[in-house]
Short mmCIF file of C-alpha atoms in Angstrom, two decimals:
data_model
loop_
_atom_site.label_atom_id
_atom_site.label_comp_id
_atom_site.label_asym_id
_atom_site.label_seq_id
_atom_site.Cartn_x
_atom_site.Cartn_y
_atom_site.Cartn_z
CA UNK A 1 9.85 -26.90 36.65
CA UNK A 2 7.84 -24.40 37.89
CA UNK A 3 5.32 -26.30 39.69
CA UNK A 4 8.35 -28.69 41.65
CA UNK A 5 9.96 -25.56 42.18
CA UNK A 6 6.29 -23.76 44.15
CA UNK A 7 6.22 -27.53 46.15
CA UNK A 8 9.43 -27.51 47.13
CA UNK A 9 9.05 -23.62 48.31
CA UNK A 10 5.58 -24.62 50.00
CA UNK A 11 7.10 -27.67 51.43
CA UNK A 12 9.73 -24.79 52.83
CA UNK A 13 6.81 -22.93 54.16
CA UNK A 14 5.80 -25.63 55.92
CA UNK A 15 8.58 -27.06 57.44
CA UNK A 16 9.38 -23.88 59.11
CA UNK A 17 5.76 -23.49 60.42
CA UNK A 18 5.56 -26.96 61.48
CA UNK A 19 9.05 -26.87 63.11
CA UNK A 20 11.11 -29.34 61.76
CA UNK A 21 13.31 -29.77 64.62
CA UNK A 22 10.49 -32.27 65.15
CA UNK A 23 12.18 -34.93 63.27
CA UNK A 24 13.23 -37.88 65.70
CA UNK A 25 16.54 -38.26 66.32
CA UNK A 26 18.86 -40.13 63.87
CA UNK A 27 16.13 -40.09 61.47
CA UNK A 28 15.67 -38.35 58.08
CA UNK A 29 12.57 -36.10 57.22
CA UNK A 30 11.85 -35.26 53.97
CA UNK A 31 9.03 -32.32 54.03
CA UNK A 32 8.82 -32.44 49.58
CA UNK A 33 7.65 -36.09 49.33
CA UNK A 34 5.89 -35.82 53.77
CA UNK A 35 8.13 -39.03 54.53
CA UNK A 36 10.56 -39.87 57.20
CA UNK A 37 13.23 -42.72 57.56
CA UNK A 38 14.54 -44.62 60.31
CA UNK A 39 16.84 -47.09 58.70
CA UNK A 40 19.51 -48.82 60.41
CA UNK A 41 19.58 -46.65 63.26
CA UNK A 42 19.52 -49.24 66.28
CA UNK A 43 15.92 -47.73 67.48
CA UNK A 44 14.93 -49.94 70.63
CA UNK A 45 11.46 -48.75 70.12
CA UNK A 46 9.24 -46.30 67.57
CA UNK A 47 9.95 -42.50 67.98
CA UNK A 48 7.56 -40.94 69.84
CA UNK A 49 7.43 -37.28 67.45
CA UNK A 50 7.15 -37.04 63.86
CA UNK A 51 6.79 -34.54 62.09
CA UNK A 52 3.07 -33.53 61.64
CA UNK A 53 2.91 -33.79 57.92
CA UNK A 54 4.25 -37.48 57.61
CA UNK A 55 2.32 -39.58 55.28
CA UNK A 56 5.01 -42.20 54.90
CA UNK A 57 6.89 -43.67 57.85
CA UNK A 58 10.01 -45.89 56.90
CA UNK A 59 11.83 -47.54 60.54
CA UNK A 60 13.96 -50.63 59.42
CA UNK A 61 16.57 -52.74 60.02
CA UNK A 62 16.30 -51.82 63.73
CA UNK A 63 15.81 -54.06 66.76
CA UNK A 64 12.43 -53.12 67.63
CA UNK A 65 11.08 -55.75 69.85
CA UNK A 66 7.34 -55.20 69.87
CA UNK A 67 4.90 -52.46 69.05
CA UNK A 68 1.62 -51.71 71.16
CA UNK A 69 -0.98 -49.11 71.04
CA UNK A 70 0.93 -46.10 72.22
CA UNK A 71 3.65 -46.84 69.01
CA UNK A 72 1.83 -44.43 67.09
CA UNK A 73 0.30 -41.61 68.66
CA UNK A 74 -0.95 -38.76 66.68
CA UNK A 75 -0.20 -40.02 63.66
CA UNK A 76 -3.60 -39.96 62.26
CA UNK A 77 -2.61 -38.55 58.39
CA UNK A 78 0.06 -41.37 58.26
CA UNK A 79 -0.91 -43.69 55.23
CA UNK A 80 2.20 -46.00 54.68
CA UNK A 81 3.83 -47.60 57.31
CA UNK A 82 7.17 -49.79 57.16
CA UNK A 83 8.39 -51.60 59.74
CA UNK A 84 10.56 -54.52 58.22
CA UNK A 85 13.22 -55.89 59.23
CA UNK A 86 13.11 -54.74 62.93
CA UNK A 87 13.16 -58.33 64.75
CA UNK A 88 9.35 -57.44 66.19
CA UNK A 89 8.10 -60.40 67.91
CA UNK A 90 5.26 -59.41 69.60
CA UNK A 91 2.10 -57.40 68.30
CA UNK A 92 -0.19 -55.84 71.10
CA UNK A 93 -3.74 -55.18 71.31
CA UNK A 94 -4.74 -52.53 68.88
CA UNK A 95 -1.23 -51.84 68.02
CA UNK A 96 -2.27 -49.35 64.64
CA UNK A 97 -5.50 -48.03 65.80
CA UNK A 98 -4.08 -44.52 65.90
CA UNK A 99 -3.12 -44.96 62.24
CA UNK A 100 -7.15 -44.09 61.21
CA UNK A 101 -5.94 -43.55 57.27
CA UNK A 102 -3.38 -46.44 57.33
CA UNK A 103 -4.01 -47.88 53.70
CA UNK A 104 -0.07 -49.93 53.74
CA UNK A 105 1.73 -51.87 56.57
CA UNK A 106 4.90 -53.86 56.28
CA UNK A 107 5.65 -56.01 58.80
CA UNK A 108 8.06 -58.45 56.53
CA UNK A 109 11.06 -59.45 57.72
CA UNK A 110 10.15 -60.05 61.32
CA UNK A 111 9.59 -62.78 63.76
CA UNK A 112 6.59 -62.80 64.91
CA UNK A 113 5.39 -65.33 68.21
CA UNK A 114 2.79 -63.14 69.73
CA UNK A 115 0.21 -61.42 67.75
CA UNK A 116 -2.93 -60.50 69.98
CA UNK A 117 -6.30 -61.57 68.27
CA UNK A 118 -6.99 -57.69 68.06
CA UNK A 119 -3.60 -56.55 66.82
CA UNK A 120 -5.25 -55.26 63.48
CA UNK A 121 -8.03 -53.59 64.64
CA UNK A 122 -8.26 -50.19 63.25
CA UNK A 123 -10.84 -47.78 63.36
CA UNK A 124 -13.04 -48.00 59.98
CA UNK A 125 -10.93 -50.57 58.55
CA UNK A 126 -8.79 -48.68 56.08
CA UNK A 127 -6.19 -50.73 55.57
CA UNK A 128 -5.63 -51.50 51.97
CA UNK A 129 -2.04 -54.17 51.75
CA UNK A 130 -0.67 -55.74 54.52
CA UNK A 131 2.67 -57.78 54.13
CA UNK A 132 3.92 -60.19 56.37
CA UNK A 133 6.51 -62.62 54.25
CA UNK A 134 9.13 -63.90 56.15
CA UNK A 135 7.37 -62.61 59.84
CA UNK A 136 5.89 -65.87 61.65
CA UNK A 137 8.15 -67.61 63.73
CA UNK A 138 6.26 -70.83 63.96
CA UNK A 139 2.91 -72.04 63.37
CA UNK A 140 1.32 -70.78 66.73
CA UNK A 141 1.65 -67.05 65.04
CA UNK A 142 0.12 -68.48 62.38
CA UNK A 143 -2.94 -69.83 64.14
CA UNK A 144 -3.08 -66.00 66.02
CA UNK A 145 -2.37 -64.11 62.57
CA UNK A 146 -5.89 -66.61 61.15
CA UNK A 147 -7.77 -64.92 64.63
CA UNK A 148 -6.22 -61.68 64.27
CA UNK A 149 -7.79 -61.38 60.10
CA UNK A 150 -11.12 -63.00 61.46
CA UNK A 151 -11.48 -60.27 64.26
CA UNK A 152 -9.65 -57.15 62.65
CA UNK A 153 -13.04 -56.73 60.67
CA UNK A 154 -10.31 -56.01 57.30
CA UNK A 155 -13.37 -55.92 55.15
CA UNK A 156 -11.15 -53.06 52.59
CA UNK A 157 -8.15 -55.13 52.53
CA UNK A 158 -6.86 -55.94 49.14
CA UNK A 159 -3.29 -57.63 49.26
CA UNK A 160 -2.07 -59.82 51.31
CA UNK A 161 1.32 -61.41 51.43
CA UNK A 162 2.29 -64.63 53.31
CA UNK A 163 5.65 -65.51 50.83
CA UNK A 164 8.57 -67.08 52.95
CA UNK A 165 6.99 -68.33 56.12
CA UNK A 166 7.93 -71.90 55.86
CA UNK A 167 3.69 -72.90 55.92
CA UNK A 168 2.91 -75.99 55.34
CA UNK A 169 -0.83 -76.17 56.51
CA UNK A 170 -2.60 -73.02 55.95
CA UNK A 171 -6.34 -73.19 58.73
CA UNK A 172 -9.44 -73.73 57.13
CA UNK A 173 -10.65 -70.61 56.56
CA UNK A 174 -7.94 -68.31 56.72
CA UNK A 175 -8.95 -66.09 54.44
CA UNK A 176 -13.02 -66.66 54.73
CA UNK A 177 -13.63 -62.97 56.49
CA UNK A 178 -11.41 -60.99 53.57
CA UNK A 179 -13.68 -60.63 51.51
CA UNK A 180 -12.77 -57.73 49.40
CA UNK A 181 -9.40 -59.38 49.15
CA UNK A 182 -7.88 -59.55 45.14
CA UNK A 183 -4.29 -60.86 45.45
CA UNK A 184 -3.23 -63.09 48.03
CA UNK A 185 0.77 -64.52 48.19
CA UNK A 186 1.62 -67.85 49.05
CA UNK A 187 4.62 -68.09 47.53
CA UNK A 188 7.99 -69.18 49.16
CA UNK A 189 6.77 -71.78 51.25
CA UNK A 190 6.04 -75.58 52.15
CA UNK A 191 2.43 -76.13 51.29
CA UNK A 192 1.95 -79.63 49.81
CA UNK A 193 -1.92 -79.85 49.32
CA UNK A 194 -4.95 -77.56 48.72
CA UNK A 195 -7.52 -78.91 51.24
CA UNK A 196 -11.35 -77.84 51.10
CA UNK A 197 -12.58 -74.65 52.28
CA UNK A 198 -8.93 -73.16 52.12
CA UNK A 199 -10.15 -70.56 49.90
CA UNK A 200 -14.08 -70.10 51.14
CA UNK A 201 -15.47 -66.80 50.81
CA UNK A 202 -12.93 -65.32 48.68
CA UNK A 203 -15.35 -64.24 45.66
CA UNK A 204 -13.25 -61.13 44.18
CA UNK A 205 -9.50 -62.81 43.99
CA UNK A 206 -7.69 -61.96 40.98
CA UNK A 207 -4.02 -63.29 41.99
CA UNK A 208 -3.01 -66.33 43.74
CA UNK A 209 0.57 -66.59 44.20
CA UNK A 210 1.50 -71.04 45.08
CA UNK A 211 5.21 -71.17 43.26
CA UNK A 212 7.88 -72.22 45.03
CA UNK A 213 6.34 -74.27 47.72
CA UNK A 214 6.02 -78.50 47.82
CA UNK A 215 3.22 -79.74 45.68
CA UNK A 216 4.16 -82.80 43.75
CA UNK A 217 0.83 -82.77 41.94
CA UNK A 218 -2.99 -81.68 42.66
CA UNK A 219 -5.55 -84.07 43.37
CA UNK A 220 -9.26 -84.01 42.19
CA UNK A 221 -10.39 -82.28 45.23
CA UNK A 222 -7.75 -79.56 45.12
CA UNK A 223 -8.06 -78.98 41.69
CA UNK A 224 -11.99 -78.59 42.74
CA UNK A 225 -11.24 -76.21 45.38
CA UNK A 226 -9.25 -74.28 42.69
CA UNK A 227 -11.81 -74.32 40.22
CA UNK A 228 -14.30 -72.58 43.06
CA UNK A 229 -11.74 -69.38 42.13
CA UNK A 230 -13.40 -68.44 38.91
CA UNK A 231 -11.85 -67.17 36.19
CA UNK A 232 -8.70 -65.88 37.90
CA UNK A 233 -5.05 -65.67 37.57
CA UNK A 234 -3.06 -68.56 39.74
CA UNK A 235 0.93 -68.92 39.83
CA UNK A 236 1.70 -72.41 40.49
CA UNK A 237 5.48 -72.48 38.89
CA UNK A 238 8.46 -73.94 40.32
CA UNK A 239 7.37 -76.82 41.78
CA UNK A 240 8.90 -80.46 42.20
CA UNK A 241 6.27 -82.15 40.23
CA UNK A 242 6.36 -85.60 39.93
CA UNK A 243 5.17 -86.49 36.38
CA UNK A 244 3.77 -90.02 37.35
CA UNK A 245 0.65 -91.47 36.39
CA UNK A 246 -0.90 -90.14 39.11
CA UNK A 247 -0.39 -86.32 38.01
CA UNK A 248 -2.58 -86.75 34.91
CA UNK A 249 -5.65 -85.37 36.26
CA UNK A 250 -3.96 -82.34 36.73
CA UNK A 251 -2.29 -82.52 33.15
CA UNK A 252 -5.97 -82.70 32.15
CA UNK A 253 -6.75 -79.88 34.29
CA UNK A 254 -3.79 -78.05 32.77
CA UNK A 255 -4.80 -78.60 29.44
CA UNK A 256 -8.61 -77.88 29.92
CA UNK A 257 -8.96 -75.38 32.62
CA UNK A 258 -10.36 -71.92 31.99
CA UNK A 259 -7.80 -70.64 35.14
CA UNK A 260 -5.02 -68.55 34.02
CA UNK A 261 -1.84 -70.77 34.75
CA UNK A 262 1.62 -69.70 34.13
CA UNK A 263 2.21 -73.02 32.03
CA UNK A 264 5.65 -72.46 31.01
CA UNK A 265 6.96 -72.44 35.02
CA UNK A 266 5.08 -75.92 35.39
CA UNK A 267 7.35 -78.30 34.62
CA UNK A 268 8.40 -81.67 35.93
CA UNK A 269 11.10 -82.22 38.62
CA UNK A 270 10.90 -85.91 38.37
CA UNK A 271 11.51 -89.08 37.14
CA UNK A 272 14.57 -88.00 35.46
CA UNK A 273 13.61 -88.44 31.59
CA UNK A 274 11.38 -85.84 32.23
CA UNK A 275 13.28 -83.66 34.18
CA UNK A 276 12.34 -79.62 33.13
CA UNK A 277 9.47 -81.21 30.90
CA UNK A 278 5.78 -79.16 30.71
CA UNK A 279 3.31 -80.63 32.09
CA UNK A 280 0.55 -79.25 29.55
CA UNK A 281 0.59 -81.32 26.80
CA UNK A 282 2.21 -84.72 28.24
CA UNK A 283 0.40 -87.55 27.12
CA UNK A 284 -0.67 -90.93 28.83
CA UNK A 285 2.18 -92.57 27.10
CA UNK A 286 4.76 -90.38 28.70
CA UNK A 287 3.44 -90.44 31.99
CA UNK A 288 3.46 -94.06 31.81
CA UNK A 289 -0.40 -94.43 31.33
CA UNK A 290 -2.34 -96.92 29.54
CA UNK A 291 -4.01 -95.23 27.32
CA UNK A 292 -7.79 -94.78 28.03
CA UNK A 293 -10.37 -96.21 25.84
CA UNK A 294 -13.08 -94.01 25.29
CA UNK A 295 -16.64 -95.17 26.17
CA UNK A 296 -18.22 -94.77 22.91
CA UNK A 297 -15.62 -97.31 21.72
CA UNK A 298 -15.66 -99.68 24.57
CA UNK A 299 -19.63 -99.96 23.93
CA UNK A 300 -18.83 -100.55 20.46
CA UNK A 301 -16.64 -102.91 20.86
CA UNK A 302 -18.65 -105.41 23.44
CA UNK A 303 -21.35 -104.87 20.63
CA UNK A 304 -19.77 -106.57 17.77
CA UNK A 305 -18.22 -109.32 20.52
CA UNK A 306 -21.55 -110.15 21.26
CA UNK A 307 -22.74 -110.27 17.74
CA UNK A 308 -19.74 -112.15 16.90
CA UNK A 309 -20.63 -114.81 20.02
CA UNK A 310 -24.36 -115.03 18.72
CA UNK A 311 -23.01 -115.86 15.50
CA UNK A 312 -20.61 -118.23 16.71
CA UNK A 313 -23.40 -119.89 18.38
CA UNK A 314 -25.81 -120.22 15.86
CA UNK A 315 -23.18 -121.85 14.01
CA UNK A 316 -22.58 -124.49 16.86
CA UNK A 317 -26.35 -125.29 16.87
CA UNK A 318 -26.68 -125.50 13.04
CA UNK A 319 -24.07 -128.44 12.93
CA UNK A 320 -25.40 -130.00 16.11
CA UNK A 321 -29.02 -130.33 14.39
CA UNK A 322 -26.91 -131.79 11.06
CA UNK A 323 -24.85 -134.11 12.61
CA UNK A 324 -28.34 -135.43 14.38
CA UNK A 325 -29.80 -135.46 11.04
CA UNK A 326 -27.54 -137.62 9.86
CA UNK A 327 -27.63 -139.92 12.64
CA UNK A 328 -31.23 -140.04 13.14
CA UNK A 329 -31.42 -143.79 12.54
CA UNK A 330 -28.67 -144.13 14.37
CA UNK A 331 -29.82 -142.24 17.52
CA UNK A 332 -33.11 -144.06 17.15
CA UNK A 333 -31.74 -147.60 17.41
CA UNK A 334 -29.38 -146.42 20.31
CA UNK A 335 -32.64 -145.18 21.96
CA UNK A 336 -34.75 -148.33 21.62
CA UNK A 337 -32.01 -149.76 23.40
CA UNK A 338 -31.39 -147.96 25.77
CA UNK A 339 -34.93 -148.33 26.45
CA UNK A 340 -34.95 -151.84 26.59
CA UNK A 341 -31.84 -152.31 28.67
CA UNK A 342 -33.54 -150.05 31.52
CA UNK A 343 -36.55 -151.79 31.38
CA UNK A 344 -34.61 -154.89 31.71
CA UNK A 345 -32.97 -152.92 34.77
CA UNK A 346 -36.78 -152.26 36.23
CA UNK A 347 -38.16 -155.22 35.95
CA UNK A 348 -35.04 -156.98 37.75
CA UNK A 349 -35.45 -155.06 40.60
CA UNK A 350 -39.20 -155.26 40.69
CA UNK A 351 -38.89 -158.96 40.84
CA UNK A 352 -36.12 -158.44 43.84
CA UNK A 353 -38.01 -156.70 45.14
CA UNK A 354 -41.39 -158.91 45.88
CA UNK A 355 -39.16 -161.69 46.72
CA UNK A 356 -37.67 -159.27 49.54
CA UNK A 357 -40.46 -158.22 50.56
CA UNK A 358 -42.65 -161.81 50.78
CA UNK A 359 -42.63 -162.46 54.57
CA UNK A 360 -42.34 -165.98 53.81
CA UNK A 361 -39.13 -165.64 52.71
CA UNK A 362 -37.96 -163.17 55.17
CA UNK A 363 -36.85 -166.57 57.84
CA UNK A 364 -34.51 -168.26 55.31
CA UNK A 365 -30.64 -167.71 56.77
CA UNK A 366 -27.59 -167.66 54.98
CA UNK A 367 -26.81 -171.04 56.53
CA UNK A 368 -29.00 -172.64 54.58
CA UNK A 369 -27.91 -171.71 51.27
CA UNK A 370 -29.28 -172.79 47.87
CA UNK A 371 -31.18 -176.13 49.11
CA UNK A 372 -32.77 -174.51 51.87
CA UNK A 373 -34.22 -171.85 49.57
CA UNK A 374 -35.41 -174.67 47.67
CA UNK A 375 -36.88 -176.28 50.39
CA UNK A 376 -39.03 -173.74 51.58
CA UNK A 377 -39.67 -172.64 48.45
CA UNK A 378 -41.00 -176.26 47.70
CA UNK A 379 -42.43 -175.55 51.58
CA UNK A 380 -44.22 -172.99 49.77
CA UNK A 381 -45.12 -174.55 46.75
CA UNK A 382 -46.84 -177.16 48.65
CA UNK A 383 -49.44 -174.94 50.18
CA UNK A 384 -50.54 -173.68 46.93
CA UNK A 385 -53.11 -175.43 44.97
CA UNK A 386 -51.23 -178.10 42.21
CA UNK A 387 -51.85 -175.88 39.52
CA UNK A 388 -49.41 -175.43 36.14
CA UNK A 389 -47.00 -172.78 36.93
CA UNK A 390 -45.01 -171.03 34.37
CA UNK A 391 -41.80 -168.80 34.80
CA UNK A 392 -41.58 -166.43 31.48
CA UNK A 393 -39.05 -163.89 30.51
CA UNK A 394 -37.64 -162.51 27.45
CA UNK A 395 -35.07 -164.47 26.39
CA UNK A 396 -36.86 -168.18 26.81
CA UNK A 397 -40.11 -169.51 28.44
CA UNK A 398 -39.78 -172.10 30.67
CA UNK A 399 -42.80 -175.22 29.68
CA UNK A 400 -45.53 -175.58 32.13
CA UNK A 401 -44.69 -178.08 35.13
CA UNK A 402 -46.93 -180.51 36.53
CA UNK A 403 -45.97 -181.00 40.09
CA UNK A 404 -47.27 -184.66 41.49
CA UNK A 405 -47.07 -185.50 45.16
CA UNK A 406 -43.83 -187.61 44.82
CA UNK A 407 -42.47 -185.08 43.07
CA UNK A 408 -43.29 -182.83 46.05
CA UNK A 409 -42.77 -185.05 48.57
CA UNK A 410 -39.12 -185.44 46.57
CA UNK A 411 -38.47 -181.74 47.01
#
């Protein structure tokens, strides 16, 4: 009691030193706790007096259009700064630079179109939270907030929060410069993927914020770019999962992950049977999955089918060899024969053959026929010597003829 009642004296002191007539119009000042509030108060732009010992500066639900570097003038010992709410849609060059000990800036609740590359550049970066959730009117701010974090050299910044700005693309590497950053809020919009080198550079995050948005599952590479986090707390609740097939490898992931995940908020949002279901802890089956087969069983398996083939084969060949066994005398006969008949075969169409190709034959016409064969075969006969001649083949031999000269003259 004492003490409040010495600060609220001092804070007397003070306010009568410091004049407090130097509150801006409309506005409260509160000397005790250094703050003042603008709220509600149809401000066009920001006052230009506060009172010198403001740490805290409250203007919302105004209709501020823009801010610029005059805004704050001699406000160097302000910390916290709200402006929500306001309508702002335009953020000049070095709009806070006066703020030197800014560690908090709201700027939620606006409608940002126009932020200048430089809008956050403040002298020895000592800007601790910045919040812009519900701010950017479209995705051009978005693409000049990604220039304005690159360039505003926020190397101490430590929260950020981009809830409720309808993104559904965030630019490769965002967040790449913010490097100090720990808990980053992502909530509250349309994001659908997680694409590689979204999260670069962003080695001492403790909090990612993804619920509510549009992912309907996470694909290998996502859940990669994830896993490049660490050991760190990620909110991915309140999603419309589809708990398909294709979402099991981030039930695996789910189920073997060492990310903090707040399970119970991941639940399916379709097909309707599992409707509200967790994801950790569905199985193949329920996804509609055939069930994988292990590799240490599918190697098993093909082992014993090809011992079972070898034996099935052996088999084959030990009944072959009997059933030759017991037809050896068999097969033997059927061989000699089959010999025979194609030497038979041979030997026809060797004999064809010379006769074809005897050039005393080659004149004879089809005219002819049969006797005029025989005639100049007898032609023929007559110009060899009158020796015995004897025709022989297997199945009879012909007895030797004796050929006279009638009987050549006769043929």
């Amino acid at each position: 009691m004492c003490i409040s009642a010495v600060r609220v004296l001092l804070g007397l002191l003070f306010c009568a030193r410091s004049q407090c007539s130097e509150c801006p119009g409309g506005c409260e000042c509160f000397a005790v706790t250094r703050a003042v509030k603008c709220v509600s108060k149809d401000l066009r732009t920001v006052p230009a007096i506060f009172p010198g010992y403001a740490k805290t500066v409250v203007i919302t639900g105004n209709a501020i259009d823009k801010i610029g570097p005059d805004s704050f003038k001699g406000l160097g010992n302000v910390s916290d700064v709200v402006l929500s709410n306001n309508g702002l849609t335009k953020m000049a060059s070095r709009s806070f630079s006066a703020l030197t000990n800014l560690r908090l800036l709201d700027l939620s609740g606006n409608q940002f179109s126009i932020i200048h590359p430089e809008a956050l550049n403040i002298p020895g970066s000592p800007l601790q939270e910045l919040n812009l959730s519900r701010s950017l009117y479209n995705f051009t701010a978005v693409t000049d907030l990604t220039t304005a974090l690159r360039w505003g050299d926020l190397r101490g910044l430590l929260r950020l929060d981009l809830s409720g700005n309808r993104l559904a693309l965030l630019p490769l590497g965002m967040f790449s410069h913010l490097l100090s950053l720990q808990q980053l809020f992502l909530g509250n919009n349309s994001l659908v993927a997680v694409y590689g080198g979204t999260f670069s550079g962003m080695n001492n995050l403790e909090v990612l914020d993804l619920t509510h948005n549009a992912f309907r599952t996470f694909e290998t590479d996502q859940l990669k770019e994830l896993d490049k986090l660490g050991n760190i707390r990620i909110l991915l609740g309140n999603n419309p999962y589809s708990c398909s097939c294709e979402i099991q490898s981030f039930v695996a992931w789910l189920n073997n992950s060492r990310v903090q995940v707040d399970v119970d908020s991941v639940r399916c949002a379709s097909p309707k049977h599992l409707t509200d279901a967790r994801l950790r802890g569905l199985g193949f089956r329920a996804l509609g999955c055939i069930v994988p087969i292990h590799p240490e069983i599918t190697d098993l398996s093909l082992q014993t089918s090809y011992v079972f083939l070898g034996l099935v084969l052996g088999f084959v060949g030990m009944v072959f060899l009997f059933v030759l066994y017991l037809n050896r005398k068999g097969m033997t006969r059927w061989i000699t024969e089959m010999r025979d008949a194609c030497r038979d075969v041979m030997e026809g169409y060797h004999y064809r053959y010379e006769i074809d190709s005897d050039p005393r034959l080659g004149n004879i016409s089809a005219k002819n026929g049969v006797s005029g064969a025989r005639r100049h075969f007898g032609a023929s006969l007559s110009q060899q010597p009158p020796n015995d001649t004897c025709i022989v083949t297997e199945e009879a031999q012909v007895k030797p003829l004796k050929y006279s000269s009638e009987a050549r003259n006769v043929l």
